[in-house]
mmCIF file of C-alpha atoms and ligand atoms in Angstrom:
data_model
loop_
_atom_site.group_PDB
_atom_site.id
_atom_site.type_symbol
_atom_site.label_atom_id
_atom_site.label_comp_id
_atom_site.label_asym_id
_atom_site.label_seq_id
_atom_site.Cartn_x
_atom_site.Cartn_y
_atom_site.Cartn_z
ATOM 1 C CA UNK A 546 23.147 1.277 1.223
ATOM 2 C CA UNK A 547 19.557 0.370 2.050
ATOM 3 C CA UNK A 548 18.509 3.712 0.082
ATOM 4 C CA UNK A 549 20.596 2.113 -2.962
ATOM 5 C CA UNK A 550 18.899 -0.560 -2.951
ATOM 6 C CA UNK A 551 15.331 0.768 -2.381
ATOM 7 C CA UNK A 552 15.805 2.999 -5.133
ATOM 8 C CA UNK A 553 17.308 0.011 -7.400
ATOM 9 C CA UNK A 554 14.144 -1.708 -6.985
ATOM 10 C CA UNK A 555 11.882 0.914 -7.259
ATOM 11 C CA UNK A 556 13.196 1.829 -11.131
ATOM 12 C CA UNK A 557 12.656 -2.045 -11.583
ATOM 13 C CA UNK A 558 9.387 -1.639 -10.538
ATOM 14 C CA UNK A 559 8.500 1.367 -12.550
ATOM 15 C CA UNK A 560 10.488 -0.228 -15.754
ATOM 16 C CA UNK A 561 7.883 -2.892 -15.217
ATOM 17 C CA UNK A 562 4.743 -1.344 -14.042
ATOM 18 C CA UNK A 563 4.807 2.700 -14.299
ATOM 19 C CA UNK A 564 0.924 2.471 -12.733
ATOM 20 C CA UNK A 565 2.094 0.588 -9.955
ATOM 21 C CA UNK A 566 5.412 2.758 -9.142
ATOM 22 C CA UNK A 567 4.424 5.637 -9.100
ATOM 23 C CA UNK A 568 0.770 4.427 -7.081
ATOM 24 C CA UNK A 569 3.899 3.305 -4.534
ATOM 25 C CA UNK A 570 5.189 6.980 -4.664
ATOM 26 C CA UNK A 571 1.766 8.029 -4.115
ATOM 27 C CA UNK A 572 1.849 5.364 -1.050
ATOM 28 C CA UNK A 573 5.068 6.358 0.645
ATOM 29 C CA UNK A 574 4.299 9.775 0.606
ATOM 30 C CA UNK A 575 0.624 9.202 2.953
ATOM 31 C CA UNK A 576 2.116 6.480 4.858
ATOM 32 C CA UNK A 577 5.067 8.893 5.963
ATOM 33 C CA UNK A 578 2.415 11.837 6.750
ATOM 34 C CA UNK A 579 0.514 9.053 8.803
ATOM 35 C CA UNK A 580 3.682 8.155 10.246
ATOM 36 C CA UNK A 581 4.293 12.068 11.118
ATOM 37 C CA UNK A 582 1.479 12.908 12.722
ATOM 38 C CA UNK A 583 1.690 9.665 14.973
ATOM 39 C CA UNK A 584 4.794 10.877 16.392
ATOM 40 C CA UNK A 585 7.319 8.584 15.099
ATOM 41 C CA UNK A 586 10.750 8.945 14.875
ATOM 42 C CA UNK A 587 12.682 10.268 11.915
ATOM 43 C CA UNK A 588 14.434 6.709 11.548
ATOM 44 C CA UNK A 589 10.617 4.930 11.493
ATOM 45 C CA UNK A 590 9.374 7.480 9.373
ATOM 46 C CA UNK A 591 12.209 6.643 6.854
ATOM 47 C CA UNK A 592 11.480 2.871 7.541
ATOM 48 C CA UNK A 593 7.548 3.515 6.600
ATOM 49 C CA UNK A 594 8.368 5.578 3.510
ATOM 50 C CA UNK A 595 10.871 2.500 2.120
ATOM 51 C CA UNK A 596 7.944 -0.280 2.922
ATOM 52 C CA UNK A 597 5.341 1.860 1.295
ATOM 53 C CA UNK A 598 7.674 2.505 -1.738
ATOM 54 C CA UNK A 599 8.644 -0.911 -2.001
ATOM 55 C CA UNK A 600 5.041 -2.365 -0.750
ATOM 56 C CA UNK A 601 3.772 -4.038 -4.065
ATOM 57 C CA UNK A 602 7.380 -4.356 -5.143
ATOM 58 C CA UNK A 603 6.199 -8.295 -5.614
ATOM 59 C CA UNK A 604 3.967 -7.595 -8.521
ATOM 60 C CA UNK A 605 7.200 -7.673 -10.793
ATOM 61 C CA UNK A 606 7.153 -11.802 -10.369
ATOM 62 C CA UNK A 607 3.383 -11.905 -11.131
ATOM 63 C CA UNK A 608 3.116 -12.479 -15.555
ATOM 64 C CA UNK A 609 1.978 -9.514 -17.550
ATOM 65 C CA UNK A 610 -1.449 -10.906 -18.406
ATOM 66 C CA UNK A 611 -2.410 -10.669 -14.709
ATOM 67 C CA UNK A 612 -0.052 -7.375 -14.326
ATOM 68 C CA UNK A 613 -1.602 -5.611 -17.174
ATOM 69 C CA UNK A 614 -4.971 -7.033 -17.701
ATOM 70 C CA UNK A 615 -7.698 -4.680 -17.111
ATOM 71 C CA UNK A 616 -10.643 -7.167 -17.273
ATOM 72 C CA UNK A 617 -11.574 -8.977 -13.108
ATOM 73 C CA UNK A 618 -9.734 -11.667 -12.250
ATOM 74 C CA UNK A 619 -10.890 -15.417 -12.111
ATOM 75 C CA UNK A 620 -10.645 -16.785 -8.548
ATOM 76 C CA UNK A 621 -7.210 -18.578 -9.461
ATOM 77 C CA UNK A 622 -6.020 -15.355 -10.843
ATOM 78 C CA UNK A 623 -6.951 -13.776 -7.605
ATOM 79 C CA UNK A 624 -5.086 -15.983 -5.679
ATOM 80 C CA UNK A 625 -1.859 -15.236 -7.938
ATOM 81 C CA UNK A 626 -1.766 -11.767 -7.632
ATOM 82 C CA UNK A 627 -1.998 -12.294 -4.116
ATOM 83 C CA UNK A 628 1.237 -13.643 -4.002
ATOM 84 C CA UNK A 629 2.769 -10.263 -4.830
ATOM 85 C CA UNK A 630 3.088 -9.900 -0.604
ATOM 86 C CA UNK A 631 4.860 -12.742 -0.323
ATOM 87 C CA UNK A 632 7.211 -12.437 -3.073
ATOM 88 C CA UNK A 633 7.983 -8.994 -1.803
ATOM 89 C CA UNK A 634 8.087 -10.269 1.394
ATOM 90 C CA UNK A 635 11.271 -12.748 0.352
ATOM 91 C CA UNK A 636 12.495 -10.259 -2.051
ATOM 92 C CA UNK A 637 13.455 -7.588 0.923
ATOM 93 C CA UNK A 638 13.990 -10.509 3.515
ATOM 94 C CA UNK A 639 16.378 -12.012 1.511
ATOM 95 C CA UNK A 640 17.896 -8.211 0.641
ATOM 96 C CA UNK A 641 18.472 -7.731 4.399
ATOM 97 C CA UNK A 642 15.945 -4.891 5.254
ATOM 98 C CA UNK A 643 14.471 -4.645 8.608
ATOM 99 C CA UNK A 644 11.684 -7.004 9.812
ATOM 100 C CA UNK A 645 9.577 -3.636 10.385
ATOM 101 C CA UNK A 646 9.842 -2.960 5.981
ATOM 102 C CA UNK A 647 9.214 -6.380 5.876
ATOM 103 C CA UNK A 648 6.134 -6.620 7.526
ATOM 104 C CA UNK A 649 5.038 -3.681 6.296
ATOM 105 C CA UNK A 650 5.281 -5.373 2.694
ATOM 106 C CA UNK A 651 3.672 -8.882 3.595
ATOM 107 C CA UNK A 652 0.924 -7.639 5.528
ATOM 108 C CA UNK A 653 -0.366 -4.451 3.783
ATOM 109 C CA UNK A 654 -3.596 -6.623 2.503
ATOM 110 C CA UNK A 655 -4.479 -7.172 6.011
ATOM 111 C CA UNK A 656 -7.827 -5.572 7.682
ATOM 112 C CA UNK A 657 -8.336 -4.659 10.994
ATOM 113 C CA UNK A 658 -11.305 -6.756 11.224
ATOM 114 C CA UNK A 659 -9.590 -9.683 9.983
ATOM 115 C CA UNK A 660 -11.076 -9.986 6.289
ATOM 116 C CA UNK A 661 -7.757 -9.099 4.397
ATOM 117 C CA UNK A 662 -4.961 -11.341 3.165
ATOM 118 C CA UNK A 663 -2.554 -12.920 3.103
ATOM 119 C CA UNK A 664 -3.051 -14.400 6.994
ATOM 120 C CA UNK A 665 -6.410 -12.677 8.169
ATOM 121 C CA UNK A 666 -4.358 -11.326 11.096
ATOM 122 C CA UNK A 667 -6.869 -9.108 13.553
ATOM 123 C CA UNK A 668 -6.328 -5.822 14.894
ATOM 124 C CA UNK A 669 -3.016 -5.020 16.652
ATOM 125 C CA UNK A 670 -2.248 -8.414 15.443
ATOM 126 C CA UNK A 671 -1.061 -6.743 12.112
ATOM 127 C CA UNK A 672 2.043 -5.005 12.283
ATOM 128 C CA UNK A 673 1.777 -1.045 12.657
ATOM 129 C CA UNK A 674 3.754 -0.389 9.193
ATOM 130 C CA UNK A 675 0.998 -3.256 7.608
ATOM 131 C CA UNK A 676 -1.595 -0.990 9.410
ATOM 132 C CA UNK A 677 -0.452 2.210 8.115
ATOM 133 C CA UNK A 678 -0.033 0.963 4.149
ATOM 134 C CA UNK A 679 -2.903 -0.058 4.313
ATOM 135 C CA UNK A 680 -4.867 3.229 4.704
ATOM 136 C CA UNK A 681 -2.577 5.097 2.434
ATOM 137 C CA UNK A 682 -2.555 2.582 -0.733
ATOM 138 C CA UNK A 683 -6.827 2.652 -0.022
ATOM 139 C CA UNK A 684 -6.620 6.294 -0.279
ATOM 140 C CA UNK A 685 -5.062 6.301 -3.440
ATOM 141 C CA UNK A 686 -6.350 3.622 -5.095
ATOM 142 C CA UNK A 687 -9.442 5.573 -4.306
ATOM 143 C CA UNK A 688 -8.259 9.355 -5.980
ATOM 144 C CA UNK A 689 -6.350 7.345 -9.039
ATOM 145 C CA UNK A 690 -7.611 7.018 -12.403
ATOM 146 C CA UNK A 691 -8.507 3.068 -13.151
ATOM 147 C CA UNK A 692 -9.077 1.409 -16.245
ATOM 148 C CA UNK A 693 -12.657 0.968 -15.701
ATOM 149 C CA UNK A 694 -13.427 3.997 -13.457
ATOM 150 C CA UNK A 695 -12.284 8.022 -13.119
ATOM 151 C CA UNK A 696 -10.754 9.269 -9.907
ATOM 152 C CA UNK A 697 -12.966 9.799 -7.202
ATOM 153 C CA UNK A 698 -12.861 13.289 -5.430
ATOM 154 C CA UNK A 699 -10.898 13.611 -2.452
ATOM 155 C CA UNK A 700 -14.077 14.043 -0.079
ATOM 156 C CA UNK A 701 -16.069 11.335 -1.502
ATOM 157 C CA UNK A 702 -13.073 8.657 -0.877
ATOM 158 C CA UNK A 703 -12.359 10.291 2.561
ATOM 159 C CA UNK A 704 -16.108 9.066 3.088
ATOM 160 C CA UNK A 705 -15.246 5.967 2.049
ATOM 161 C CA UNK A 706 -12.628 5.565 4.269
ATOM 162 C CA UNK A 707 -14.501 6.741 7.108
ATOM 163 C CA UNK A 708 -17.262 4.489 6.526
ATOM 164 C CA UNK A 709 -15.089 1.174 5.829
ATOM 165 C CA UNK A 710 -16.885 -0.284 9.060
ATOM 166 C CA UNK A 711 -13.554 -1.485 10.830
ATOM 167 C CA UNK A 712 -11.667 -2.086 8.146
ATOM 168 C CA UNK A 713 -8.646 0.171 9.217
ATOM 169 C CA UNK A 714 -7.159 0.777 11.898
ATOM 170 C CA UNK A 715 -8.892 3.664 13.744
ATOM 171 C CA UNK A 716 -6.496 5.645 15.518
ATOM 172 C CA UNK A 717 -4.333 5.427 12.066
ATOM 173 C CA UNK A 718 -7.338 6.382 10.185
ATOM 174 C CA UNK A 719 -7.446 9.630 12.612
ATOM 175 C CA UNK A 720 -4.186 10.191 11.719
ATOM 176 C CA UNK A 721 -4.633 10.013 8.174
ATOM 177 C CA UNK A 722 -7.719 12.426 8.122
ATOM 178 C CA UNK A 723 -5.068 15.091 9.872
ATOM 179 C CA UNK A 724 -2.694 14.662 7.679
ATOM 180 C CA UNK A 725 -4.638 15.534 4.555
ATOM 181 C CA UNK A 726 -4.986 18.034 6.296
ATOM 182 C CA UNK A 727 -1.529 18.762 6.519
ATOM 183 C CA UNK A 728 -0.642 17.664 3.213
ATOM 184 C CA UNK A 729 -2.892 20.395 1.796
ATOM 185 C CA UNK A 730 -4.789 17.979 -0.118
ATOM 186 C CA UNK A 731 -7.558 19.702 -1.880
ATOM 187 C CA UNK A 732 -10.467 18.012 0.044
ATOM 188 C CA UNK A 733 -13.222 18.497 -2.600
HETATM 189 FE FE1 FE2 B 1493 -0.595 -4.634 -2.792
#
């Protein structure tokens, strides 16, 4: 039932926003590697591949001149899109799926340091599927084609990554760098 329902609002997503759906796909399928080589269970593994799926789900309450605009955002703006955690956040609360998904969902714009969004949580303060997201939706934004930029090469983002100066969780961040590893990710 939960995988009806995840898949329900996924094609709502990707009727809405194709970029962002399948960026989610791209999502789900590092957060679940992460997930894999941290030894969890099959169950949380599942549980990490529906948050990262659904995890910017919210964007389809945000108005398509914010959605589709390719130009920066004014401060207000900013604070809008924002809201996409929180939206997604009631969206799958309200949907009954598990507080772990929902975490996952409302606090994948936190940093480890405490300079994310949406409640500057610190460190292990920010829930491990939160954590996780985090890393993988960096990673791709990274290697993905944007409106005002080409796709960086898998190695030069991987530097990026590794240089964030405590913005990710580093044990997770180990994980990660096996698993592209793993995922036979053409590291060039
Ligand atoms: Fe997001």
């Amino acid at each position: 039932m939960l995988w009806n329902l995840t898949l329900a609002l996924f094609y709502v997503l990707l009727a809405r926003d194709r970029v962002t759906a399948i960026h989610c796909k791209n999502v789900a399928k590092y957060a679940a590697a992460i997930g894999n080589v941290l030894g969890l269970s099959p169950e949380e593994i599942k549980e990490v591949y529906i948050a990262s799926l659904l995890h910017d789900v919210g964007k389809i309450g945000l108005p398509d001149r914010l959605l589709k605009t390719t130009r920066k955002y004014t401060r207000w703006e900013k604070q809008m899109v924002q809201q996409h955690v929180v939206i997604g956040r009631n969206l799958l609360a309200s949907l009954g799926f598990s507080k772990a998904i929902v975490d996952g969902v409302y606090y994948h714009h936190e940093r480890y340091d405490g300079m994310g969004y949406i409640k500057g949580l610190i460190g292990d303060q920010i829930p491990l599927f939160g954590r996780i997201i985090a890393i993988a939706d960096t990673f791709d934004a990274l290697t993905s084609k944007r409106p005002y930029r080409d796709p960086l090469p898998v190695h030069q983002a991987i530097g990026i990554l590794k240089d964030s100066n405590g913005q990710f969780d580093p044990e997770l961040l180990k994980c990660f760098l096996q698993s592209v590893e793993l995922l036979r990710i053409d590291v060039r």
